[in-house]
Coordinates of C-alpha atoms in Angstrom, one line a residue:
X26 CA 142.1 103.5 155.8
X27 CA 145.5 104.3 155.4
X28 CA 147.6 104.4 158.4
X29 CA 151.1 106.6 158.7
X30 CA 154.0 105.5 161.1
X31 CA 155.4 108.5 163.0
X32 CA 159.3 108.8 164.3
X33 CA 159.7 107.3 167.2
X34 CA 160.5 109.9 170.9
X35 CA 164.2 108.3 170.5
X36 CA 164.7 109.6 167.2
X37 CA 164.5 106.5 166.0
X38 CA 162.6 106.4 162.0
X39 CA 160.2 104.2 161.1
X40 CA 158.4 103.4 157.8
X41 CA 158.2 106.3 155.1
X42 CA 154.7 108.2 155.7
X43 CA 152.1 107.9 152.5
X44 CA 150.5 110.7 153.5
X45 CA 153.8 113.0 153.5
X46 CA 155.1 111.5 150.4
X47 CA 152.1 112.4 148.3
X48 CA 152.2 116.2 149.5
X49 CA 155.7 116.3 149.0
X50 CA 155.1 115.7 145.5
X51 CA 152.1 117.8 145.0
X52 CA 154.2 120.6 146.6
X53 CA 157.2 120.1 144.1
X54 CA 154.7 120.1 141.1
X55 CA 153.0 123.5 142.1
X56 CA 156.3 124.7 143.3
X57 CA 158.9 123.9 140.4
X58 CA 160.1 126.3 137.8
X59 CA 157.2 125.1 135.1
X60 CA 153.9 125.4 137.5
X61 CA 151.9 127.7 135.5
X62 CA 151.7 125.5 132.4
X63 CA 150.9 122.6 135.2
X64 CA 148.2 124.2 136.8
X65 CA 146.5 125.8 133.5
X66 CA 146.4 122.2 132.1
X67 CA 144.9 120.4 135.3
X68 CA 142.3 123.4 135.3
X69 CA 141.4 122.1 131.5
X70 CA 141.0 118.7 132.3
X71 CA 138.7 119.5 135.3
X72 CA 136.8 122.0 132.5
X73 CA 136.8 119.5 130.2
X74 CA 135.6 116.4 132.4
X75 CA 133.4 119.0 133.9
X76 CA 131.8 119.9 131.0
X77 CA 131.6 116.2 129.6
X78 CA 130.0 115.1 132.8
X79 CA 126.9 118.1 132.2
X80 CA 126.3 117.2 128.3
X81 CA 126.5 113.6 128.2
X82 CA 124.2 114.0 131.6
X83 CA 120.8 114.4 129.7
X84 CA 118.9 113.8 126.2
X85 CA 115.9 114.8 124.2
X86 CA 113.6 112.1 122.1
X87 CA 112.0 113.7 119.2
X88 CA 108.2 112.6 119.0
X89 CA 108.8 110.1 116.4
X90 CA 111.5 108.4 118.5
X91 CA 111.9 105.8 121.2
X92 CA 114.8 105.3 123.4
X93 CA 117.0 102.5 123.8
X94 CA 118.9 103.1 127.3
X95 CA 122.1 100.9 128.2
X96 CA 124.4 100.3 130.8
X97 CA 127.3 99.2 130.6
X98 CA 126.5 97.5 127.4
X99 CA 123.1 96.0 129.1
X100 CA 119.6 97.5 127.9
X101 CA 117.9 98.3 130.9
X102 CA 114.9 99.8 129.4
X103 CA 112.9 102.5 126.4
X104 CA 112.2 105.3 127.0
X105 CA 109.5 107.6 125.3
X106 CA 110.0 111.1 123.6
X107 CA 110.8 113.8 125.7
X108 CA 113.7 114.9 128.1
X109 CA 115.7 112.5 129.8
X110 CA 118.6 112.2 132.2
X111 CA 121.3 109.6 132.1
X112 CA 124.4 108.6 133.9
X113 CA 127.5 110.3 132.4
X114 CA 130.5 109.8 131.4
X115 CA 129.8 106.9 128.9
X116 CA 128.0 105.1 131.8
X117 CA 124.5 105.1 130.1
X118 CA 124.5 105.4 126.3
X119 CA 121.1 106.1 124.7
X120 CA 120.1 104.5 121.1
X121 CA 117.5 106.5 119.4
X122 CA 114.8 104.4 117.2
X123 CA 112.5 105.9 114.4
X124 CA 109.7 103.6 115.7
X125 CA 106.8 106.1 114.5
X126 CA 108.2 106.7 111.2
X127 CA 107.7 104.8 108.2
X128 CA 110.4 103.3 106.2
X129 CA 110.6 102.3 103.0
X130 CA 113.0 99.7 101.2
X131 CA 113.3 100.4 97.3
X132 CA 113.4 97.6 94.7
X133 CA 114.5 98.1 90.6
X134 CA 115.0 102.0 91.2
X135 CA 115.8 104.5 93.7
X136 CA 114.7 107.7 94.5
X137 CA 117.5 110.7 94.4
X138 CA 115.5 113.8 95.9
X139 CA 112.6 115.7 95.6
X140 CA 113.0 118.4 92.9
X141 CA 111.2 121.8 91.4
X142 CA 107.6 122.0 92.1
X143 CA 107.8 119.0 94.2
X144 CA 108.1 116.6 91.9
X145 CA 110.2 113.1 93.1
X146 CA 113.5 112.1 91.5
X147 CA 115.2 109.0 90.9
X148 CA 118.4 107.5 90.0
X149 CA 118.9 107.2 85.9
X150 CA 120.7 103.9 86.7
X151 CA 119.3 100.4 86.2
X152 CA 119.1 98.0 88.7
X153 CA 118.0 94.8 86.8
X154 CA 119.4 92.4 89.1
X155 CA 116.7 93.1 91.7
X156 CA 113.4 94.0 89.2
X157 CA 113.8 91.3 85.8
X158 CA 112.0 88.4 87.3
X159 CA 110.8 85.4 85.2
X160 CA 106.9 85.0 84.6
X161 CA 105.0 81.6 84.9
X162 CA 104.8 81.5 81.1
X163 CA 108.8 82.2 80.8
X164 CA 108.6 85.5 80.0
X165 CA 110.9 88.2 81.0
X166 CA 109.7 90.9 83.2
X167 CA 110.9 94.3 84.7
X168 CA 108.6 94.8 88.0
X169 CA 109.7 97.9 90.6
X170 CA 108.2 97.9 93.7
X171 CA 108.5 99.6 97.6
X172 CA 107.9 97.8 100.6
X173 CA 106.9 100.6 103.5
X174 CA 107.2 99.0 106.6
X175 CA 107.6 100.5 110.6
X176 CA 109.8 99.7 113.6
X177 CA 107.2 98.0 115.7
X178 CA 109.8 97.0 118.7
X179 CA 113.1 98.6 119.4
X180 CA 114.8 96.4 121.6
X181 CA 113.9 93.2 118.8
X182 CA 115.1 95.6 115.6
X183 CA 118.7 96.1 117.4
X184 CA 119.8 92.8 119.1
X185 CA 116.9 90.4 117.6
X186 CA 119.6 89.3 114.1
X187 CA 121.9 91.3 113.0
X188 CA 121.1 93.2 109.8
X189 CA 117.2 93.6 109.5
X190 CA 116.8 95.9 107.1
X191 CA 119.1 93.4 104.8
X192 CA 116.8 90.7 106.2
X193 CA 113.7 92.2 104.9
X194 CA 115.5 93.1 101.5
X195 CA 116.6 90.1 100.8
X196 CA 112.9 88.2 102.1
X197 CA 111.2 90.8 100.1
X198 CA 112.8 89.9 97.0
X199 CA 112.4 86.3 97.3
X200 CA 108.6 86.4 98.1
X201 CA 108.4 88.8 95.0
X202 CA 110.5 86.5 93.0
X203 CA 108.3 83.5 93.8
X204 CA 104.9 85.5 93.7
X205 CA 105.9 86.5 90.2
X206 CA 107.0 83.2 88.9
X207 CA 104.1 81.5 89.9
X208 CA 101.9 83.6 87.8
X209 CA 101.5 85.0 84.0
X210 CA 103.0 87.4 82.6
X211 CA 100.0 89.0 80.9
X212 CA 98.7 88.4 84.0
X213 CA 101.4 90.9 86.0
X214 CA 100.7 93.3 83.6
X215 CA 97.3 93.8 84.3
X216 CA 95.0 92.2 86.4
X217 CA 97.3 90.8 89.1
X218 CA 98.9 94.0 90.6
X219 CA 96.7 93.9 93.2
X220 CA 96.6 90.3 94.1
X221 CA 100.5 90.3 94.0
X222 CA 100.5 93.3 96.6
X223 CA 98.2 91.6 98.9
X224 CA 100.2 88.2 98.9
X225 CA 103.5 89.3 99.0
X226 CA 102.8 91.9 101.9
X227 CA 101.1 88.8 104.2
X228 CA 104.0 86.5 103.3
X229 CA 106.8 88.8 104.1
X230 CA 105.3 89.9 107.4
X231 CA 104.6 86.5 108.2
X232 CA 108.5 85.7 107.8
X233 CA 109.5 88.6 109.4
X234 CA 107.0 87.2 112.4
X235 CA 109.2 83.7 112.3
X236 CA 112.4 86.0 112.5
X237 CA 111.0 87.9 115.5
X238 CA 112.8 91.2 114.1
X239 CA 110.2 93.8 115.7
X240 CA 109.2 94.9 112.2
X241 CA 105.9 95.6 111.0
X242 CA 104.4 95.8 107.1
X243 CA 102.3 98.6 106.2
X244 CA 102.1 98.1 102.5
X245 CA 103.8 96.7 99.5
X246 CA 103.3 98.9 96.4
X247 CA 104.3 97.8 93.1
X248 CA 105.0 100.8 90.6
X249 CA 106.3 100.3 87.1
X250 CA 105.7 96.7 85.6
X251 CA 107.1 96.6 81.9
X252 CA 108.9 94.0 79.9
X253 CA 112.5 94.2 79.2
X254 CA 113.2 96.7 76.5
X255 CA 115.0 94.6 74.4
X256 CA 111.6 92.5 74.1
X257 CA 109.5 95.9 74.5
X258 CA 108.4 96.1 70.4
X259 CA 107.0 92.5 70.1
X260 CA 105.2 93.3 73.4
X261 CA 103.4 96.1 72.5
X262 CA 102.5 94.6 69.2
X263 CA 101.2 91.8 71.1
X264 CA 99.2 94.4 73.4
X265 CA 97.7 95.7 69.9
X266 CA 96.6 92.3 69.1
X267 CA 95.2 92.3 72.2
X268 CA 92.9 95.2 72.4
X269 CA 92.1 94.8 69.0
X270 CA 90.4 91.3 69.8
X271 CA 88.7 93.6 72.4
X272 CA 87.6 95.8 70.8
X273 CA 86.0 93.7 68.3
X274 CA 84.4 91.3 70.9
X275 CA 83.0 94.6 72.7
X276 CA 81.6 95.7 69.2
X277 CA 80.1 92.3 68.7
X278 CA 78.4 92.2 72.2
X279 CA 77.6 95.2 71.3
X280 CA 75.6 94.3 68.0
X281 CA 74.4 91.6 69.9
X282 CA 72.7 93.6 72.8
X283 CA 70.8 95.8 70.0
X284 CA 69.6 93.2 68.1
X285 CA 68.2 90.1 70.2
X286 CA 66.1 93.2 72.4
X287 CA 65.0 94.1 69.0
X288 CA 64.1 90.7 67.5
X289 CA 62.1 89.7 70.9
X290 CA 59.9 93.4 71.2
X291 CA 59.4 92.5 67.6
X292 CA 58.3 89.0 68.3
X293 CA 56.4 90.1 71.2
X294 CA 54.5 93.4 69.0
X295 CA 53.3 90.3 66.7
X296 CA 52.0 88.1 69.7
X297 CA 50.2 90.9 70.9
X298 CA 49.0 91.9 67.6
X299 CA 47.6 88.3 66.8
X300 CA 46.0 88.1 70.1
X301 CA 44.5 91.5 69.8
X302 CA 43.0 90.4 66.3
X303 CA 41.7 87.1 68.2
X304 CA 40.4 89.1 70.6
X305 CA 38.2 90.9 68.4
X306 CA 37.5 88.4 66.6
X307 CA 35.6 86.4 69.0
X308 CA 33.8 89.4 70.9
X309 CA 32.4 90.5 67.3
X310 CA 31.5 87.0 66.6
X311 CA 29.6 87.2 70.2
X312 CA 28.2 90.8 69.1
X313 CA 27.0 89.1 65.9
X314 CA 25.6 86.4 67.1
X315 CA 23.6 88.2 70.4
X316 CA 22.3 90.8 67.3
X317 CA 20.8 87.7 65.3
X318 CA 19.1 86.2 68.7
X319 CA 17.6 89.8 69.0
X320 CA 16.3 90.2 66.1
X321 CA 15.0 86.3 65.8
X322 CA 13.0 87.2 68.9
X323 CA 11.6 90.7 67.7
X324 CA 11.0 88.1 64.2
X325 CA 9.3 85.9 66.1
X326 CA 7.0 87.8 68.1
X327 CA 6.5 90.1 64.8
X328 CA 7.4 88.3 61.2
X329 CA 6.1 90.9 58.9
X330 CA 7.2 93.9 60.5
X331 CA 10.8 93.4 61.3
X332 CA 11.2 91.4 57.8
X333 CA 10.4 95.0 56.3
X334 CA 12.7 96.6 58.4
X335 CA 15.5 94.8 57.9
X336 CA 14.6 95.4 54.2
X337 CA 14.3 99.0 54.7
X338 CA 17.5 98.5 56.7
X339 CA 19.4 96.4 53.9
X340 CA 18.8 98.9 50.9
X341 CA 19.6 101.8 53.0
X342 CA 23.0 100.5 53.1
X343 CA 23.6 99.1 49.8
X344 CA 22.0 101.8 47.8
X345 CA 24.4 104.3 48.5
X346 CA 27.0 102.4 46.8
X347 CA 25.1 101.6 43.5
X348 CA 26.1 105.1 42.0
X349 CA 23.3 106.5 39.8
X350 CA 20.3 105.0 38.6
X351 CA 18.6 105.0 35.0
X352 CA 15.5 104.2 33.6
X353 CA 15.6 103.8 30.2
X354 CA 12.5 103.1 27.4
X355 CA 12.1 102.4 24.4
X356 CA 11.3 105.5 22.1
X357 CA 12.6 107.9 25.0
X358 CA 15.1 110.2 23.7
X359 CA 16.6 111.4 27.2
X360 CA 17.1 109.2 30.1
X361 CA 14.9 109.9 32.9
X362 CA 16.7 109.7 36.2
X363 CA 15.6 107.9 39.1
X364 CA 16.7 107.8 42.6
X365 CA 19.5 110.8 42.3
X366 CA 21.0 109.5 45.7
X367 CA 24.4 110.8 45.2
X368 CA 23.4 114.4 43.8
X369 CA 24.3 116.7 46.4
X370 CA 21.4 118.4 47.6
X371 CA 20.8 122.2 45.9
X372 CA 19.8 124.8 49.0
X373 CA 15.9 126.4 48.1
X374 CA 16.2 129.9 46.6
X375 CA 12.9 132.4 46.1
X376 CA 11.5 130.5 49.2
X377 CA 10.5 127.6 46.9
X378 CA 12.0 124.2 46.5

């Protein structure tokens, strides 16, 4: 506390009063010639640190935000979306983090806008440092890709290293680089998109892990793979070649999946066939031969009646075929006909035959 010395009863002064000097001098600044422009401008201030005091007093996360709260340059703790109050004055500053959006990091092209109809656009300019890579077979390549990737912890993304994003960039490109060169070039092209995807999203996320940046990969998509265009003719001659050896080894399996099922139903028709034939065969060599035991036991039991049957039996089947029969003599002008087996039989008339 601050303690003033009053005049003594002998009129004696002591030590200068604080207490009087300092409203001596307020009293001379509100009562000199220029104290309106004083007071006016003290009023502002007060206004003004008033009114910085009530704004920098509060904030509002947005949903896809978190909160990074310091003070005095110390983090002392997140905070989720919402409204929040702070300590003014510059006490508390707030850091807002896009933890629940994804990002994206853009290699060999970038993307300008969205336009008509919305339809993306991207930059007409090249960027063949970042996409020509070299193959395993020494090939030149020009391979665009994204890496999407979210802010999985705040705090870690801010003060972990210094430049993340550039971190993951620049690890991104280097997996890619090695992923790439480690494999064929016809193999890039085609088949291996997905393979390349897979491997280069675990390896980058498990360097980003070693890091400890508070980054989390969602996906890595690869868009255009092409060669170069200065070697973009003698590819797509060689991708000709290609499909043409294709095409003729599909037509040839082809040819070859009509013809062996042909050949073996053929083979097997002709198996059947002979053991059909076999088949019947031996049951009418059976029939034949239980027919001949019958009729050596009716033979037996009767000799001359069933030899005349099977006589009877015999012409009755071979006659037919003969055709007509003549008797011819000598001194006979006409032949008389005998036997007219194959003249059709003439229906009676007059009731008489």
């Amino acid at each position: 506390m601050i303690q003033s010395v009053r005049p003594q009863a002998n009129g004696q002064s002591g030590p200068p009063d604080i207490e009087a000097l300092v409203s001596s001098f307020i009293g001379r600044i509100g009562n000199g010639p220029g104290k309106r422009p004083i007071k006016l401008f003290i009023a502002v201030v007060i206004v003004l640190a008033l009114l910085w005091g009530v704004l920098s007093s509060w904030y509002t996360v947005q949903p896809e935000e978190r909160a990074v709260v310091k003070r005095f340059g110390a983090v002392i703790g997140i905070n989720d979306p919402g409204l929040h109050f702070k300590i003014p004055f510059g006490i508390d500053t707030v850091q807002f983090v896009a933890t629940e959006r994804v990002l994206k990091q853009e290699f060999g092209f970038r993307t300008t806008g969205t336009g008509e109809g919305g339809r993306t656009t991207y930059s007409p300019q090249q960027f063949e440092d970042e996409s020509l890579m070299l193959t395993g077979d020494l090939n030149m390549i020009d391979v665009e890709w994204v890496v999407q990737y979210r802010i999985s912890d705040p705090i870690k993304f801010l003060y972990q290293m210094r430049e993340p994003t550039r971190t993951l960039r620049d690890i991104s490109e280097s997996v890619m680089r090695r992923i790439v060169g480690n494999m064929l070039g016809s193999e890039v092209l085609t088949v291996g998109r997905v393979e390349i995807q897979q491997k280069a999203g675990e390896e980058i996320q498990a360097l980003m892990d070693a890091y400890d940046a508070g980054i989390r990969i969602n996906t890595v998509e690869m868009q255009d793979v092409v060669p170069p265009p200065a070697v973009q003719p003698a590819f797509n001659e060689v991708n000709e070649a290609r499909q043409e050896r294709e095409r003729m080894i599909n037509e040839a399996q082809k040819r070859v999946n009509q013809e062996i099922p042909n050949a073996e139903g053929a083979a097997l028709r002709t198996v059947a066939e002979a053991e059909g034939y076999a088949t019947e065969r031996v049951n009418r060599a059976e029939g034949e031969s239980a027919r001949f035991s019958a009729v050596l036991a009716e033979y037996q039991q009767a000799p001359a009646v069933t030899r005349s049957r099977l006589y009877l039996e015999t012409m009755n089947a071979v006659l037919p075929g003969i055709g007509q029969v003549l008797v011819v003599q000598d001194g006979q002008m006409g032949p008389l006909p005998l036997l007219e087996l194959n003249r059709p039989t003439q229906p009676a008339t007059g009731g008489g035959q």
